[in-house]
């Protein structure tokens, strides 16, 4: 039996159990909502989006639940462009949930995002760089190609101080480590190629990725060598 009530009472339950305000929203409850929510409950939660809630408010958690459970790529795309970082993250959770059920649909959806902006590219990168979705070397290499295009964008971006670019770079600061760890041979080649870039923005992204334990578990000596090489450049 579902723990979630029908009707408007669902909003009160989610608000109460949201753990917001606070450092982290109740993601375990959100994932339970993903499994059990009805169409009516999802629509009620999505209605909260119109309030444009503050990121640290319980209302934001309610909206997150609606977005993540919607299974609607149009809703995900709208959420990916939100000013609210938690709402943006709920789009990633929703897309990842879609990918676990139908990976082909996930890729076809992203293929349809022509002229994606930086926030949408951030959503794509954060979604695809989920270890549970990278099931083969071929998938990892495909993701590395996407990330290579995104690194080129960062290298050429003139407005690096914009909020959109900051958010995009922050995601790239961990996404690359996931793809490299999933395909060490190709991943190291990708990483070392970008080590040659003179861009300080690129070096920052590479440096951030080297902080993640997954790379050290993959090859600690290689990580130390990259850190030393970046230090020499700086």
JSON list of N, CA, C and O in Angstrom, two decimals, residues 6-13 40 44:
[
{"chain": "A", "resi": 6, "resn": "UNK", "atom": "N", "xyz": [-4.04, 10.38, -1.51]},
{"chain": "A", "resi": 6, "resn": "UNK", "atom": "CA", "xyz": [-4.60, 10.97, -2.72]},
{"chain": "A", "resi": 6, "resn": "UNK", "atom": "C", "xyz": [-5.08, 12.39, -2.41]},
{"chain": "A", "resi": 6, "resn": "UNK", "atom": "O", "xyz": [-5.26, 12.77, -1.25]},
{"chain": "A", "resi": 7, "resn": "UNK", "atom": "N", "xyz": [-5.28, 13.18, -3.48]},
{"chain": "A", "resi": 7, "resn": "UNK", "atom": "CA", "xyz": [-5.78, 14.53, -3.28]},
{"chain": "A", "resi": 7, "resn": "UNK", "atom": "C", "xyz": [-4.71, 15.48, -2.80]},
{"chain": "A", "resi": 7, "resn": "UNK", "atom": "O", "xyz": [-3.52, 15.15, -2.72]},
{"chain": "A", "resi": 8, "resn": "UNK", "atom": "N", "xyz": [-5.12, 16.69, -2.45]},
{"chain": "A", "resi": 8, "resn": "UNK", "atom": "CA", "xyz": [-4.20, 17.77, -2.11]},
{"chain": "A", "resi": 8, "resn": "UNK", "atom": "C", "xyz": [-3.38, 17.48, -0.86]},
{"chain": "A", "resi": 8, "resn": "UNK", "atom": "O", "xyz": [-2.34, 18.11, -0.63]},
{"chain": "A", "resi": 9, "resn": "UNK", "atom": "N", "xyz": [-3.79, 16.49, -0.08]},
{"chain": "A", "resi": 9, "resn": "UNK", "atom": "CA", "xyz": [-3.05, 16.15, 1.13]},
{"chain": "A", "resi": 9, "resn": "UNK", "atom": "C", "xyz": [-1.62, 15.69, 0.81]},
{"chain": "A", "resi": 9, "resn": "UNK", "atom": "O", "xyz": [-0.72, 15.81, 1.64]},
{"chain": "A", "resi": 10, "resn": "UNK", "atom": "N", "xyz": [-1.42, 15.18, -0.42]},
{"chain": "A", "resi": 10, "resn": "UNK", "atom": "CA", "xyz": [-0.08, 14.74, -0.82]},
{"chain": "A", "resi": 10, "resn": "UNK", "atom": "C", "xyz": [0.93, 15.88, -0.71]},
{"chain": "A", "resi": 10, "resn": "UNK", "atom": "O", "xyz": [2.09, 15.67, -0.35]},
{"chain": "A", "resi": 11, "resn": "UNK", "atom": "N", "xyz": [0.49, 17.10, -0.99]},
{"chain": "A", "resi": 11, "resn": "UNK", "atom": "CA", "xyz": [1.39, 18.25, -0.94]},
{"chain": "A", "resi": 11, "resn": "UNK", "atom": "C", "xyz": [1.87, 18.50, 0.48]},
{"chain": "A", "resi": 11, "resn": "UNK", "atom": "O", "xyz": [3.06, 18.78, 0.70]},
{"chain": "A", "resi": 12, "resn": "UNK", "atom": "N", "xyz": [0.98, 18.37, 1.43]},
{"chain": "A", "resi": 12, "resn": "UNK", "atom": "CA", "xyz": [1.34, 18.60, 2.82]},
{"chain": "A", "resi": 12, "resn": "UNK", "atom": "C", "xyz": [2.31, 17.53, 3.31]},
{"chain": "A", "resi": 12, "resn": "UNK", "atom": "O", "xyz": [3.26, 17.83, 4.05]},
{"chain": "A", "resi": 13, "resn": "UNK", "atom": "N", "xyz": [2.08, 16.28, 2.91]},
{"chain": "A", "resi": 13, "resn": "UNK", "atom": "CA", "xyz": [2.96, 15.19, 3.32]},
{"chain": "A", "resi": 13, "resn": "UNK", "atom": "C", "xyz": [4.37, 15.40, 2.78]},
{"chain": "A", "resi": 13, "resn": "UNK", "atom": "O", "xyz": [5.37, 15.27, 3.51]},
{"chain": "A", "resi": 40, "resn": "UNK", "atom": "N", "xyz": [-2.46, 11.91, -11.08]},
{"chain": "A", "resi": 40, "resn": "UNK", "atom": "CA", "xyz": [-3.07, 13.03, -10.35]},
{"chain": "A", "resi": 40, "resn": "UNK", "atom": "C", "xyz": [-2.08, 13.62, -9.35]},
{"chain": "A", "resi": 40, "resn": "UNK", "atom": "O", "xyz": [-1.96, 14.85, -9.24]},
{"chain": "A", "resi": 44, "resn": "UNK", "atom": "N", "xyz": [-0.49, 17.47, -9.36]},
{"chain": "A", "resi": 44, "resn": "UNK", "atom": "CA", "xyz": [-0.60, 18.36, -8.21]},
{"chain": "A", "resi": 44, "resn": "UNK", "atom": "C", "xyz": [0.77, 18.91, -7.82]},
{"chain": "A", "resi": 44, "resn": "UNK", "atom": "O", "xyz": [0.91, 20.10, -7.51]}
]
